[in-house]
């Protein structure tokens, strides 16, 4: 049994055969391209970190979900479940010398020991984009637009996903108006976070310890807040509350920031995929302002409940780790649900993994000439293949065809004697002999235009 | 103290700040490009694997060097110290359907719990290129040429490194002629492996249990074998031994394979960096034929003792893991010693991490126009930056200059009113107003040719 287990990746881990690896790399490539277009700079962090780095941020509860152990030097260590604490360490340690805002991205493997289910593996890859050092809504907008860009670049659109934009601050202001602050307010947010997935009675049951016989009316109010889809409605909602002067002023300021954020997002052209939706509060305790999640839409236009991306503002983390104050906002986007979505929409191409050129070689003498050319062509960036042992011409032509190469170069006894190479277009069968010294030029032309079916009048193709 | 430790990567692990990450990625990029030019296909494997996968290949001794632990499901697991066993699993599991030869490469992080020293970290990245399914010397040559290509692509040459080519088979034939086979032969190879780093007396001491009073004469003979630098000398060496008929025939066949391998390598143009050198035997127990190591050369042309790359043939591993027979040859090349070497030779460029375009924006109204253009330009592949909050023009021009961007696009009140953008070359200070609708075309030209110092006669640049 152990023997069999040895021959499988561990549960929740993946082997990437070339076809699958090419698809994964396609996702990495387009993520990288998009993050760079927003001028994010790439960084990377260790796979293994001190356990305390994670418990300091997320509490001891997280240990249950970690691959953690004691190393041979007696250190408590863990495979990173996320990048943010390590990132905060890097940023924090250079907080005084980094030019603000700092815009950094990374694509890395994260690990969680958790129950396996569709879209949840124990190892997955995540794109992280974060902006540090800018407290204003411009940074929130930048991060949201980057997340949207990282989906649109694959051909996904508002028909496929929606960005649900929420605000922990407005929630806290609303809860303050209901007399809930501090731990009580956090407890309510914990219920709000689960509301979508729980039956109404269960929600009431959770609210009763906090609101007593007002649980029902609080729930109604919360649901009307969650149902809001425009800034005007949001303003009306808060106008309808009886707010103390100071709180009213705070709320007005916040609504002003909402207005400004929406202006930025309109400029960035992402309002058509955006939905104001206070139903999002984000589970993690460290978010401090605007938060958002990107959800998949089903064919019926309704949300499927599968999140593609989540993020928001976390202004206190760097300081909490003991470094200078450094406001921050960022998002993470995983490869697993995105791959599933792209596959289902036919947006993840099959990659043709093939050399560009296949050499068909007569014998040992011809091989020396052929290998020399192979190295010349490789230095120019061509991918060149040939049989690694002696084979008949017939077998080699079969291999050349199977390889997927565009051209075969034929090094027969005759060709080599005349310092020529015969180039065959493996799609059309068209052939042309080329003097060896002109091979590079000729191939450049053939890749662009194919081998001409007829030679120009009076031309001697062997001298081309 | 724990608090401090939390704020450092673990010993032997690295944070990659953007400047360092760019250099690392440069190495990955050129490795990838070279491996692809040889038509290797990229794959990937899990970071965490069943412990037994590694002990099965390398014996229980390896556990002392691993980051291994028991996971929450009671599985004995380890961070991969190398890729080969996982690769053999992937190849083995599809042995009957994969088209041979299989040429695969990967770049991945490997982990070893070992004493830290220069060039040895606990986490490093390694390029692996392997050919499966071809027993002939063509595959050995392909792998050696790929390794050489993966160093030459950085500008390294025969002045910087040498490929030491050896052969476990010839060693075993020689030892058989001295009456040593099986475990005894392996024990001798173990001594040969350490010979370079040990004083003569220590070597004799290790050989005496195996050779008794013939230890001295064996050592002399071994040293003359190790000193050989040409195929002719190699032939003479074995002619000088009194070989039984059958062994002589085996040796002759092997020397024929040597001749053939050197022909392949000559064709591939790598003989000038190659040195026949039986001083290499490679520590790992699983190599079965030709083996090689690439060593750094010092300024004096002598070997520094630092290996950049090692590889060889390991025909039995796939079968040993219980799969069909699958001959194999490959190499691994790490990032740590290579990075040191490239740095010391000035061959690792500093990368300029900068946006291409910086937007200078008047106010909220102008920002909407500017952000819209930013998104258009990003979709075309430009990296575009702008301040994430309101700033004075003066401050913005300063930021634009510091950003390293080539061009600033200026969205002042006047420009926006006239549907124009002013483009400023941040190197020359040259400016030109452009109608917004022609911005993309004009920028394409400016990036190629710069902003012209004088407008063409009669042209109205604002209509350009």
JSON list of N, CA and C in Angstrom, two decimals, chain A residues 2 7 15-16 24-25 36-39 42 44 46-47 52 63 66 68 72-73 89 103 109 113 142 266 268 321 323 368 375 378 383-386, chain B residues 2 7 15-16 24-25 36-39 42 44 46-47 63 66 68 72-73 75 89 103 109 113 142 266 268 321 323 368 375 378 383-386:
[
{"chain": "A", "resi": 2, "resn": "UNK", "atom": "N", "xyz": [1.86, 1.26, 0.89]},
{"chain": "A", "resi": 2, "resn": "UNK", "atom": "CA", "xyz": [2.81, 2.38, 0.87]},
{"chain": "A", "resi": 2, "resn": "UNK", "atom": "C", "xyz": [3.47, 2.49, -0.48]},
{"chain": "A", "resi": 7, "resn": "UNK", "atom": "N", "xyz": [3.84, 6.19, -5.50]},
{"chain": "A", "resi": 7, "resn": "UNK", "atom": "CA", "xyz": [3.76, 6.46, -6.94]},
{"chain": "A", "resi": 7, "resn": "UNK", "atom": "C", "xyz": [2.67, 7.44, -7.31]},
{"chain": "A", "resi": 15, "resn": "UNK", "atom": "N", "xyz": [0.95, 16.61, -10.26]},
{"chain": "A", "resi": 15, "resn": "UNK", "atom": "CA", "xyz": [2.00, 16.49, -11.27]},
{"chain": "A", "resi": 15, "resn": "UNK", "atom": "C", "xyz": [1.58, 17.33, -12.47]},
{"chain": "A", "resi": 16, "resn": "UNK", "atom": "N", "xyz": [2.50, 18.06, -13.05]},
{"chain": "A", "resi": 16, "resn": "UNK", "atom": "CA", "xyz": [2.20, 18.82, -14.26]},
{"chain": "A", "resi": 16, "resn": "UNK", "atom": "C", "xyz": [2.92, 18.20, -15.46]},
{"chain": "A", "resi": 24, "resn": "UNK", "atom": "N", "xyz": [-0.68, 25.97, -17.44]},
{"chain": "A", "resi": 24, "resn": "UNK", "atom": "CA", "xyz": [-0.37, 26.71, -16.21]},
{"chain": "A", "resi": 24, "resn": "UNK", "atom": "C", "xyz": [0.55, 27.89, -16.53]},
{"chain": "A", "resi": 25, "resn": "UNK", "atom": "N", "xyz": [1.56, 27.66, -17.34]},
{"chain": "A", "resi": 25, "resn": "UNK", "atom": "CA", "xyz": [2.50, 28.73, -17.67]},
{"chain": "A", "resi": 25, "resn": "UNK", "atom": "C", "xyz": [1.83, 29.84, -18.47]},
{"chain": "A", "resi": 36, "resn": "UNK", "atom": "N", "xyz": [2.65, 43.68, -14.86]},
{"chain": "A", "resi": 36, "resn": "UNK", "atom": "CA", "xyz": [3.72, 44.59, -15.33]},
{"chain": "A", "resi": 36, "resn": "UNK", "atom": "C", "xyz": [3.13, 45.81, -16.03]},
{"chain": "A", "resi": 37, "resn": "UNK", "atom": "N", "xyz": [2.03, 45.61, -16.76]},
{"chain": "A", "resi": 37, "resn": "UNK", "atom": "CA", "xyz": [1.44, 46.76, -17.47]},
{"chain": "A", "resi": 37, "resn": "UNK", "atom": "C", "xyz": [0.93, 47.80, -16.46]},
{"chain": "A", "resi": 38, "resn": "UNK", "atom": "N", "xyz": [0.63, 47.35, -15.24]},
{"chain": "A", "resi": 38, "resn": "UNK", "atom": "CA", "xyz": [0.25, 48.28, -14.17]},
{"chain": "A", "resi": 38, "resn": "UNK", "atom": "C", "xyz": [1.48, 48.72, -13.35]},
{"chain": "A", "resi": 39, "resn": "UNK", "atom": "N", "xyz": [2.66, 48.35, -13.84]},
{"chain": "A", "resi": 39, "resn": "UNK", "atom": "CA", "xyz": [3.92, 48.72, -13.20]},
{"chain": "A", "resi": 39, "resn": "UNK", "atom": "C", "xyz": [4.11, 48.11, -11.81]},
{"chain": "A", "resi": 42, "resn": "UNK", "atom": "N", "xyz": [8.06, 42.44, -9.65]},
{"chain": "A", "resi": 42, "resn": "UNK", "atom": "CA", "xyz": [8.01, 41.07, -9.13]},
{"chain": "A", "resi": 42, "resn": "UNK", "atom": "C", "xyz": [9.00, 40.86, -7.99]},
{"chain": "A", "resi": 44, "resn": "UNK", "atom": "N", "xyz": [9.90, 37.69, -4.64]},
{"chain": "A", "resi": 44, "resn": "UNK", "atom": "CA", "xyz": [9.57, 36.32, -4.24]},
{"chain": "A", "resi": 44, "resn": "UNK", "atom": "C", "xyz": [9.99, 36.09, -2.80]},
{"chain": "A", "resi": 46, "resn": "UNK", "atom": "N", "xyz": [10.46, 33.00, 0.61]},
{"chain": "A", "resi": 46, "resn": "UNK", "atom": "CA", "xyz": [10.74, 31.59, 0.87]},
{"chain": "A", "resi": 46, "resn": "UNK", "atom": "C", "xyz": [9.46, 30.73, 0.93]},
{"chain": "A", "resi": 47, "resn": "UNK", "atom": "N", "xyz": [9.60, 29.48, 0.53]},
{"chain": "A", "resi": 47, "resn": "UNK", "atom": "CA", "xyz": [8.50, 28.51, 0.62]},
{"chain": "A", "resi": 47, "resn": "UNK", "atom": "C", "xyz": [8.25, 28.12, 2.08]},
{"chain": "A", "resi": 52, "resn": "UNK", "atom": "N", "xyz": [5.75, 31.22, 13.53]},
{"chain": "A", "resi": 52, "resn": "UNK", "atom": "CA", "xyz": [5.25, 32.38, 14.26]},
{"chain": "A", "resi": 52, "resn": "UNK", "atom": "C", "xyz": [4.82, 33.52, 13.33]},
{"chain": "A", "resi": 63, "resn": "UNK", "atom": "N", "xyz": [-2.94, 27.17, 12.70]},
{"chain": "A", "resi": 63, "resn": "UNK", "atom": "CA", "xyz": [-2.01, 26.03, 12.71]},
{"chain": "A", "resi": 63, "resn": "UNK", "atom": "C", "xyz": [-2.71, 24.74, 12.24]},
{"chain": "A", "resi": 66, "resn": "UNK", "atom": "N", "xyz": [-2.24, 24.22, 8.57]},
{"chain": "A", "resi": 66, "resn": "UNK", "atom": "CA", "xyz": [-0.91, 24.38, 7.99]},
{"chain": "A", "resi": 66, "resn": "UNK", "atom": "C", "xyz": [-0.19, 23.04, 7.83]},
{"chain": "A", "resi": 68, "resn": "UNK", "atom": "N", "xyz": [2.90, 22.24, 9.02]},
{"chain": "A", "resi": 68, "resn": "UNK", "atom": "CA", "xyz": [3.93, 22.77, 9.91]},
{"chain": "A", "resi": 68, "resn": "UNK", "atom": "C", "xyz": [4.67, 21.63, 10.59]},
{"chain": "A", "resi": 72, "resn": "UNK", "atom": "N", "xyz": [15.14, 20.16, 11.70]},
{"chain": "A", "resi": 72, "resn": "UNK", "atom": "CA", "xyz": [16.22, 19.44, 12.38]},
{"chain": "A", "resi": 72, "resn": "UNK", "atom": "C", "xyz": [17.03, 20.35, 13.31]},
{"chain": "A", "resi": 73, "resn": "UNK", "atom": "N", "xyz": [16.82, 21.66, 13.19]},
{"chain": "A", "resi": 73, "resn": "UNK", "atom": "CA", "xyz": [17.47, 22.59, 14.11]},
{"chain": "A", "resi": 73, "resn": "UNK", "atom": "C", "xyz": [16.55, 23.02, 15.24]},
{"chain": "A", "resi": 89, "resn": "UNK", "atom": "N", "xyz": [6.84, 41.48, 5.99]},
{"chain": "A", "resi": 89, "resn": "UNK", "atom": "CA", "xyz": [8.20, 41.48, 6.55]},
{"chain": "A", "resi": 89, "resn": "UNK", "atom": "C", "xyz": [9.18, 42.19, 5.63]},
{"chain": "A", "resi": 103, "resn": "UNK", "atom": "N", "xyz": [4.59, 49.04, -5.39]},
{"chain": "A", "resi": 103, "resn": "UNK", "atom": "CA", "xyz": [3.64, 48.17, -6.09]},
{"chain": "A", "resi": 103, "resn": "UNK", "atom": "C", "xyz": [4.38, 46.89, -6.46]},
{"chain": "A", "resi": 109, "resn": "UNK", "atom": "N", "xyz": [3.48, 29.29, -5.11]},
{"chain": "A", "resi": 109, "resn": "UNK", "atom": "CA", "xyz": [2.71, 28.15, -4.62]},
{"chain": "A", "resi": 109, "resn": "UNK", "atom": "C", "xyz": [2.39, 28.37, -3.14]},
{"chain": "A", "resi": 113, "resn": "UNK", "atom": "N", "xyz": [-3.27, 22.57, 4.60]},
{"chain": "A", "resi": 113, "resn": "UNK", "atom": "CA", "xyz": [-3.74, 21.23, 4.91]},
{"chain": "A", "resi": 113, "resn": "UNK", "atom": "C", "xyz": [-5.22, 21.33, 5.17]},
{"chain": "A", "resi": 142, "resn": "UNK", "atom": "N", "xyz": [-6.49, 51.01, -8.08]},
{"chain": "A", "resi": 142, "resn": "UNK", "atom": "CA", "xyz": [-5.41, 50.39, -8.85]},
{"chain": "A", "resi": 142, "resn": "UNK", "atom": "C", "xyz": [-5.43, 48.87, -8.70]},
{"chain": "A", "resi": 266, "resn": "UNK", "atom": "N", "xyz": [-14.31, 54.28, -12.64]},
{"chain": "A", "resi": 266, "resn": "UNK", "atom": "CA", "xyz": [-14.92, 54.62, -13.92]},
{"chain": "A", "resi": 266, "resn": "UNK", "atom": "C", "xyz": [-13.83, 55.00, -14.93]},
{"chain": "A", "resi": 268, "resn": "UNK", "atom": "N", "xyz": [-10.87, 53.96, -14.98]},
{"chain": "A", "resi": 268, "resn": "UNK", "atom": "CA", "xyz": [-10.15, 52.73, -15.34]},
{"chain": "A", "resi": 268, "resn": "UNK", "atom": "C", "xyz": [-11.02, 51.75, -16.11]},
{"chain": "A", "resi": 321, "resn": "UNK", "atom": "N", "xyz": [3.22, 43.91, 12.87]},
{"chain": "A", "resi": 321, "resn": "UNK", "atom": "CA", "xyz": [4.42, 43.09, 12.90]},
{"chain": "A", "resi": 321, "resn": "UNK", "atom": "C", "xyz": [5.62, 43.86, 13.46]},
{"chain": "A", "resi": 323, "resn": "UNK", "atom": "N", "xyz": [6.76, 47.04, 12.53]},
{"chain": "A", "resi": 323, "resn": "UNK", "atom": "CA", "xyz": [7.46, 47.94, 11.60]},
{"chain": "A", "resi": 323, "resn": "UNK", "atom": "C", "xyz": [6.76, 49.30, 11.56]},
{"chain": "A", "resi": 368, "resn": "UNK", "atom": "N", "xyz": [27.58, 15.36, -38.60]},
{"chain": "A", "resi": 368, "resn": "UNK", "atom": "CA", "xyz": [28.44, 16.43, -38.09]},
{"chain": "A", "resi": 368, "resn": "UNK", "atom": "C", "xyz": [28.02, 17.78, -38.66]},
{"chain": "A", "resi": 375, "resn": "UNK", "atom": "N", "xyz": [23.11, 23.77, -34.00]},
{"chain": "A", "resi": 375, "resn": "UNK", "atom": "CA", "xyz": [23.59, 24.70, -32.97]},
{"chain": "A", "resi": 375, "resn": "UNK", "atom": "C", "xyz": [23.52, 26.15, -33.44]},
{"chain": "A", "resi": 378, "resn": "UNK", "atom": "N", "xyz": [19.83, 27.04, -33.19]},
{"chain": "A", "resi": 378, "resn": "UNK", "atom": "CA", "xyz": [19.41, 27.20, -31.79]},
{"chain": "A", "resi": 378, "resn": "UNK", "atom": "C", "xyz": [19.87, 28.54, -31.23]},
{"chain": "A", "resi": 383, "resn": "UNK", "atom": "N", "xyz": [13.86, 26.22, -32.18]},
{"chain": "A", "resi": 383, "resn": "UNK", "atom": "CA", "xyz": [13.87, 24.94, -31.49]},
{"chain": "A", "resi": 383, "resn": "UNK", "atom": "C", "xyz": [14.12, 23.84, -32.54]},
{"chain": "A", "resi": 384, "resn": "UNK", "atom": "N", "xyz": [15.19, 23.08, -32.34]},
{"chain": "A", "resi": 384, "resn": "UNK", "atom": "CA", "xyz": [15.65, 22.14, -33.36]},
{"chain": "A", "resi": 384, "resn": "UNK", "atom": "C", "xyz": [15.71, 20.73, -32.79]},
{"chain": "A", "resi": 385, "resn": "UNK", "atom": "N", "xyz": [15.15, 19.78, -33.52]},
{"chain": "A", "resi": 385, "resn": "UNK", "atom": "CA", "xyz": [15.13, 18.38, -33.09]},
{"chain": "A", "resi": 385, "resn": "UNK", "atom": "C", "xyz": [15.71, 17.50, -34.18]},
{"chain": "A", "resi": 386, "resn": "UNK", "atom": "N", "xyz": [16.17, 16.30, -33.79]},
{"chain": "A", "resi": 386, "resn": "UNK", "atom": "CA", "xyz": [16.69, 15.30, -34.73]},
{"chain": "A", "resi": 386, "resn": "UNK", "atom": "C", "xyz": [16.70, 13.97, -34.01]},
{"chain": "B", "resi": 2, "resn": "UNK", "atom": "N", "xyz": [12.72, 34.95, 19.56]},
{"chain": "B", "resi": 2, "resn": "UNK", "atom": "CA", "xyz": [11.81, 34.38, 18.58]},
{"chain": "B", "resi": 2, "resn": "UNK", "atom": "C", "xyz": [11.23, 35.48, 17.69]},
{"chain": "B", "resi": 7, "resn": "UNK", "atom": "N", "xyz": [11.32, 37.66, 11.86]},
{"chain": "B", "resi": 7, "resn": "UNK", "atom": "CA", "xyz": [11.48, 38.72, 10.87]},
{"chain": "B", "resi": 7, "resn": "UNK", "atom": "C", "xyz": [12.65, 38.47, 9.91]},
{"chain": "B", "resi": 15, "resn": "UNK", "atom": "N", "xyz": [14.85, 35.88, 0.77]},
{"chain": "B", "resi": 15, "resn": "UNK", "atom": "CA", "xyz": [13.87, 36.83, 0.26]},
{"chain": "B", "resi": 15, "resn": "UNK", "atom": "C", "xyz": [14.40, 37.34, -1.08]},
{"chain": "B", "resi": 16, "resn": "UNK", "atom": "N", "xyz": [13.54, 37.47, -2.07]},
{"chain": "B", "resi": 16, "resn": "UNK", "atom": "CA", "xyz": [13.95, 38.06, -3.34]},
{"chain": "B", "resi": 16, "resn": "UNK", "atom": "C", "xyz": [13.28, 39.42, -3.51]},
{"chain": "B", "resi": 24, "resn": "UNK", "atom": "N", "xyz": [17.28, 36.70, -10.86]},
{"chain": "B", "resi": 24, "resn": "UNK", "atom": "CA", "xyz": [16.91, 35.29, -10.83]},
{"chain": "B", "resi": 24, "resn": "UNK", "atom": "C", "xyz": [16.07, 34.95, -12.06]},
{"chain": "B", "resi": 25, "resn": "UNK", "atom": "N", "xyz": [15.10, 35.78, -12.37]},
{"chain": "B", "resi": 25, "resn": "UNK", "atom": "CA", "xyz": [14.22, 35.51, -13.51]},
{"chain": "B", "resi": 25, "resn": "UNK", "atom": "C", "xyz": [14.97, 35.54, -14.83]},
{"chain": "B", "resi": 36, "resn": "UNK", "atom": "N", "xyz": [14.41, 25.00, -24.51]},
{"chain": "B", "resi": 36, "resn": "UNK", "atom": "CA", "xyz": [13.42, 24.92, -25.58]},
{"chain": "B", "resi": 36, "resn": "UNK", "atom": "C", "xyz": [14.09, 24.81, -26.94]},
{"chain": "B", "resi": 37, "resn": "UNK", "atom": "N", "xyz": [15.22, 25.49, -27.11]},
{"chain": "B", "resi": 37, "resn": "UNK", "atom": "CA", "xyz": [15.91, 25.43, -28.42]},
{"chain": "B", "resi": 37, "resn": "UNK", "atom": "C", "xyz": [16.38, 24.00, -28.70]},
{"chain": "B", "resi": 38, "resn": "UNK", "atom": "N", "xyz": [16.59, 23.22, -27.64]},
{"chain": "B", "resi": 38, "resn": "UNK", "atom": "CA", "xyz": [16.93, 21.80, -27.81]},
{"chain": "B", "resi": 38, "resn": "UNK", "atom": "C", "xyz": [15.67, 20.93, -27.81]},
{"chain": "B", "resi": 39, "resn": "UNK", "atom": "N", "xyz": [14.52, 21.58, -27.85]},
{"chain": "B", "resi": 39, "resn": "UNK", "atom": "CA", "xyz": [13.22, 20.88, -27.88]},
{"chain": "B", "resi": 39, "resn": "UNK", "atom": "C", "xyz": [12.91, 20.08, -26.63]},
{"chain": "B", "resi": 42, "resn": "UNK", "atom": "N", "xyz": [8.64, 21.49, -20.97]},
{"chain": "B", "resi": 42, "resn": "UNK", "atom": "CA", "xyz": [8.61, 21.80, -19.54]},
{"chain": "B", "resi": 42, "resn": "UNK", "atom": "C", "xyz": [7.54, 21.00, -18.81]},
{"chain": "B", "resi": 44, "resn": "UNK", "atom": "N", "xyz": [6.31, 19.97, -14.40]},
{"chain": "B", "resi": 44, "resn": "UNK", "atom": "CA", "xyz": [6.56, 20.37, -13.01]},
{"chain": "B", "resi": 44, "resn": "UNK", "atom": "C", "xyz": [6.03, 19.29, -12.06]},
{"chain": "B", "resi": 46, "resn": "UNK", "atom": "N", "xyz": [5.24, 18.14, -7.65]},
{"chain": "B", "resi": 46, "resn": "UNK", "atom": "CA", "xyz": [4.90, 18.71, -6.34]},
{"chain": "B", "resi": 46, "resn": "UNK", "atom": "C", "xyz": [6.14, 19.08, -5.52]},
{"chain": "B", "resi": 47, "resn": "UNK", "atom": "N", "xyz": [5.99, 20.10, -4.70]},
{"chain": "B", "resi": 47, "resn": "UNK", "atom": "CA", "xyz": [7.04, 20.52, -3.77]},
{"chain": "B", "resi": 47, "resn": "UNK", "atom": "C", "xyz": [7.18, 19.51, -2.62]},
{"chain": "B", "resi": 63, "resn": "UNK", "atom": "N", "xyz": [17.65, 10.76, 4.66]},
{"chain": "B", "resi": 63, "resn": "UNK", "atom": "CA", "xyz": [16.69, 11.40, 5.56]},
{"chain": "B", "resi": 63, "resn": "UNK", "atom": "C", "xyz": [17.36, 12.47, 6.42]},
{"chain": "B", "resi": 66, "resn": "UNK", "atom": "N", "xyz": [17.10, 15.85, 4.83]},
{"chain": "B", "resi": 66, "resn": "UNK", "atom": "CA", "xyz": [15.81, 16.29, 4.30]},
{"chain": "B", "resi": 66, "resn": "UNK", "atom": "C", "xyz": [15.06, 17.19, 5.27]},
{"chain": "B", "resi": 68, "resn": "UNK", "atom": "N", "xyz": [11.89, 16.75, 6.40]},
{"chain": "B", "resi": 68, "resn": "UNK", "atom": "CA", "xyz": [10.82, 15.74, 6.38]},
{"chain": "B", "resi": 68, "resn": "UNK", "atom": "C", "xyz": [10.00, 15.82, 7.65]},
{"chain": "B", "resi": 72, "resn": "UNK", "atom": "N", "xyz": [-0.56, 16.04, 8.82]},
{"chain": "B", "resi": 72, "resn": "UNK", "atom": "CA", "xyz": [-1.71, 15.91, 9.72]},
{"chain": "B", "resi": 72, "resn": "UNK", "atom": "C", "xyz": [-2.55, 14.67, 9.42]},
{"chain": "B", "resi": 73, "resn": "UNK", "atom": "N", "xyz": [-2.28, 14.04, 8.28]},
{"chain": "B", "resi": 73, "resn": "UNK", "atom": "CA", "xyz": [-2.95, 12.78, 7.96]},
{"chain": "B", "resi": 73, "resn": "UNK", "atom": "C", "xyz": [-2.08, 11.57, 8.27]},
{"chain": "B", "resi": 75, "resn": "UNK", "atom": "N", "xyz": [0.93, 10.96, 7.19]},
{"chain": "B", "resi": 75, "resn": "UNK", "atom": "CA", "xyz": [1.82, 10.56, 6.10]},
{"chain": "B", "resi": 75, "resn": "UNK", "atom": "C", "xyz": [3.24, 11.04, 6.37]},
{"chain": "B", "resi": 89, "resn": "UNK", "atom": "N", "xyz": [8.80, 8.89, -11.59]},
{"chain": "B", "resi": 89, "resn": "UNK", "atom": "CA", "xyz": [7.40, 8.46, -11.37]},
{"chain": "B", "resi": 89, "resn": "UNK", "atom": "C", "xyz": [6.51, 8.89, -12.54]},
{"chain": "B", "resi": 103, "resn": "UNK", "atom": "N", "xyz": [12.05, 14.20, -23.95]},
{"chain": "B", "resi": 103, "resn": "UNK", "atom": "CA", "xyz": [13.01, 15.24, -23.54]},
{"chain": "B", "resi": 103, "resn": "UNK", "atom": "C", "xyz": [12.25, 16.28, -22.72]},
{"chain": "B", "resi": 109, "resn": "UNK", "atom": "N", "xyz": [12.45, 24.73, -7.20]},
{"chain": "B", "resi": 109, "resn": "UNK", "atom": "CA", "xyz": [13.15, 24.91, -5.93]},
{"chain": "B", "resi": 109, "resn": "UNK", "atom": "C", "xyz": [13.38, 23.54, -5.30]},
{"chain": "B", "resi": 113, "resn": "UNK", "atom": "N", "xyz": [18.32, 20.04, 4.13]},
{"chain": "B", "resi": 113, "resn": "UNK", "atom": "CA", "xyz": [18.73, 20.50, 5.44]},
{"chain": "B", "resi": 113, "resn": "UNK", "atom": "C", "xyz": [20.20, 20.17, 5.59]},
{"chain": "B", "resi": 142, "resn": "UNK", "atom": "N", "xyz": [23.36, 14.98, -26.33]},
{"chain": "B", "resi": 142, "resn": "UNK", "atom": "CA", "xyz": [22.30, 16.00, -26.31]},
{"chain": "B", "resi": 142, "resn": "UNK", "atom": "C", "xyz": [22.26, 16.70, -24.95]},
{"chain": "B", "resi": 266, "resn": "UNK", "atom": "N", "xyz": [31.56, 16.72, -31.05]},
{"chain": "B", "resi": 266, "resn": "UNK", "atom": "CA", "xyz": [32.27, 17.57, -31.99]},
{"chain": "B", "resi": 266, "resn": "UNK", "atom": "C", "xyz": [31.26, 18.25, -32.92]},
{"chain": "B", "resi": 268, "resn": "UNK", "atom": "N", "xyz": [28.29, 18.98, -32.28]},
{"chain": "B", "resi": 268, "resn": "UNK", "atom": "CA", "xyz": [27.54, 19.96, -31.50]},
{"chain": "B", "resi": 268, "resn": "UNK", "atom": "C", "xyz": [28.42, 21.12, -31.04]},
{"chain": "B", "resi": 321, "resn": "UNK", "atom": "N", "xyz": [12.07, 1.68, -9.64]},
{"chain": "B", "resi": 321, "resn": "UNK", "atom": "CA", "xyz": [10.83, 2.13, -9.00]},
{"chain": "B", "resi": 321, "resn": "UNK", "atom": "C", "xyz": [9.63, 1.28, -9.43]},
{"chain": "B", "resi": 323, "resn": "UNK", "atom": "N", "xyz": [8.65, 0.39, -12.66]},
{"chain": "B", "resi": 323, "resn": "UNK", "atom": "CA", "xyz": [8.05, 0.69, -13.96]},
{"chain": "B", "resi": 323, "resn": "UNK", "atom": "C", "xyz": [8.79, -0.04, -15.07]},
{"chain": "B", "resi": 368, "resn": "UNK", "atom": "N", "xyz": [-9.92, 61.22, -15.37]},
{"chain": "B", "resi": 368, "resn": "UNK", "atom": "CA", "xyz": [-10.77, 60.24, -16.05]},
{"chain": "B", "resi": 368, "resn": "UNK", "atom": "C", "xyz": [-10.26, 59.97, -17.46]},
{"chain": "B", "resi": 375, "resn": "UNK", "atom": "N", "xyz": [-5.46, 52.60, -19.60]},
{"chain": "B", "resi": 375, "resn": "UNK", "atom": "CA", "xyz": [-5.96, 51.24, -19.84]},
{"chain": "B", "resi": 375, "resn": "UNK", "atom": "C", "xyz": [-5.80, 50.84, -21.31]},
{"chain": "B", "resi": 378, "resn": "UNK", "atom": "N", "xyz": [-2.12, 50.01, -21.68]},
{"chain": "B", "resi": 378, "resn": "UNK", "atom": "CA", "xyz": [-1.78, 48.74, -21.01]},
{"chain": "B", "resi": 378, "resn": "UNK", "atom": "C", "xyz": [-2.23, 47.55, -21.85]},
{"chain": "B", "resi": 383, "resn": "UNK", "atom": "N", "xyz": [3.74, 49.41, -20.04]},
{"chain": "B", "resi": 383, "resn": "UNK", "atom": "CA", "xyz": [3.64, 49.53, -18.59]},
{"chain": "B", "resi": 383, "resn": "UNK", "atom": "C", "xyz": [3.42, 51.01, -18.27]},
{"chain": "B", "resi": 384, "resn": "UNK", "atom": "N", "xyz": [2.31, 51.30, -17.60]},
{"chain": "B", "resi": 384, "resn": "UNK", "atom": "CA", "xyz": [1.89, 52.69, -17.40]},
{"chain": "B", "resi": 384, "resn": "UNK", "atom": "C", "xyz": [1.74, 52.98, -15.90]},
{"chain": "B", "resi": 385, "resn": "UNK", "atom": "N", "xyz": [2.31, 54.09, -15.48]},
{"chain": "B", "resi": 385, "resn": "UNK", "atom": "CA", "xyz": [2.25, 54.50, -14.07]},
{"chain": "B", "resi": 385, "resn": "UNK", "atom": "C", "xyz": [1.72, 55.91, -13.97]},
{"chain": "B", "resi": 386, "resn": "UNK", "atom": "N", "xyz": [1.18, 56.28, -12.79]},
{"chain": "B", "resi": 386, "resn": "UNK", "atom": "CA", "xyz": [0.70, 57.63, -12.51]},
{"chain": "B", "resi": 386, "resn": "UNK", "atom": "C", "xyz": [0.58, 57.75, -11.01]}
]
